[in-house]
């Protein structure tokens, strides 16, 4: 473990692959751009490939701890820079033999504009921080803090529903898609990435727990894959309902038993009104309540922690705090990094926030004002110019970060 820790201390300076170049084909028509090519540094592997190896990967709980620490540092930095990834899954987490990680594939990522970060929404981190700094809440239990958050959300429900601008609803891979996106909430924020991180953590923990060797032995390859996933839904109503092959209509039985949100509720255990406080629309709340009733009636519920009983209590606690239905209940990277569990890995330089927030022109509210499918603000060639501008800006900040990091090491 010391070797891995020393390698991390010496080698990890940034948590995203370096963007080496952006190439526009010479024969491309600038008035009708269709292709650009992004050249990035090569990494050895990713978490998906590691998870495919299963028990043969020889992954230990110490490896998982180091991977998780690096991921929390990465998300603290990205989220403090105002970047929301929106598609976290094992294949988008690159890793090398020393457990250094880099987050990749920012194709669905966004910088949040002011209309999405205002006082009433897109601020789960702000609400949690304000409560933690309030002396009146210092001695509150976890359940009492949840009650306080629920009351704040209820007070702001009208303001949240009144938001004109909303983020894209159908993003993220189904198994890693957070409930707030599944329920098509108008606003969501960095907490959505943390749900996806929790799903990845569960898969890593399943390997270190040895899973159930005998049960896995009798499974087909497809069944083995599903057994490793935290929430393996086959459809995601209303975004992607399961359609019957016979009549082309939604398959109600599949919808009830194998719907993504239904499986999520089955595995989260007992929920109460505070868990639904983030849902701003009555129709969505009624839908969740119906699924909760069905889950209770069938008695098929099995809490996800029962699958990782041999994991250490600290990892189980972290997983529980990430896999919260209510995004405002999920612990932030800053909160999780403060846990004594990470004391033997702690590298202060890696736990720093970004020096400034990113505000990309391409994410301005005006850029999403469309007419006949075309942005009123930008033509296609403008997007390439913006990308090149941001490429230079990001690389400049990357160099400044590495220079600062090197100077701190010398001192």
mmCIF file of C-alpha atoms in Angstrom, residues 106 273 331 338 410:
data_model
loop_
_atom_site.group_PDB
_atom_site.id
_atom_site.type_symbol
_atom_site.label_atom_id
_atom_site.label_comp_id
_atom_site.label_asym_id
_atom_site.label_seq_id
_atom_site.Cartn_x
_atom_site.Cartn_y
_atom_site.Cartn_z
ATOM 1 C CA UNK A 106 -16.954 15.001 -21.106
ATOM 2 C CA UNK A 273 -41.473 11.895 3.034
ATOM 3 C CA UNK A 331 -22.578 13.845 1.101
ATOM 4 C CA UNK A 338 -12.825 14.817 5.906
ATOM 5 C CA UNK A 410 9.885 22.127 -3.795
#
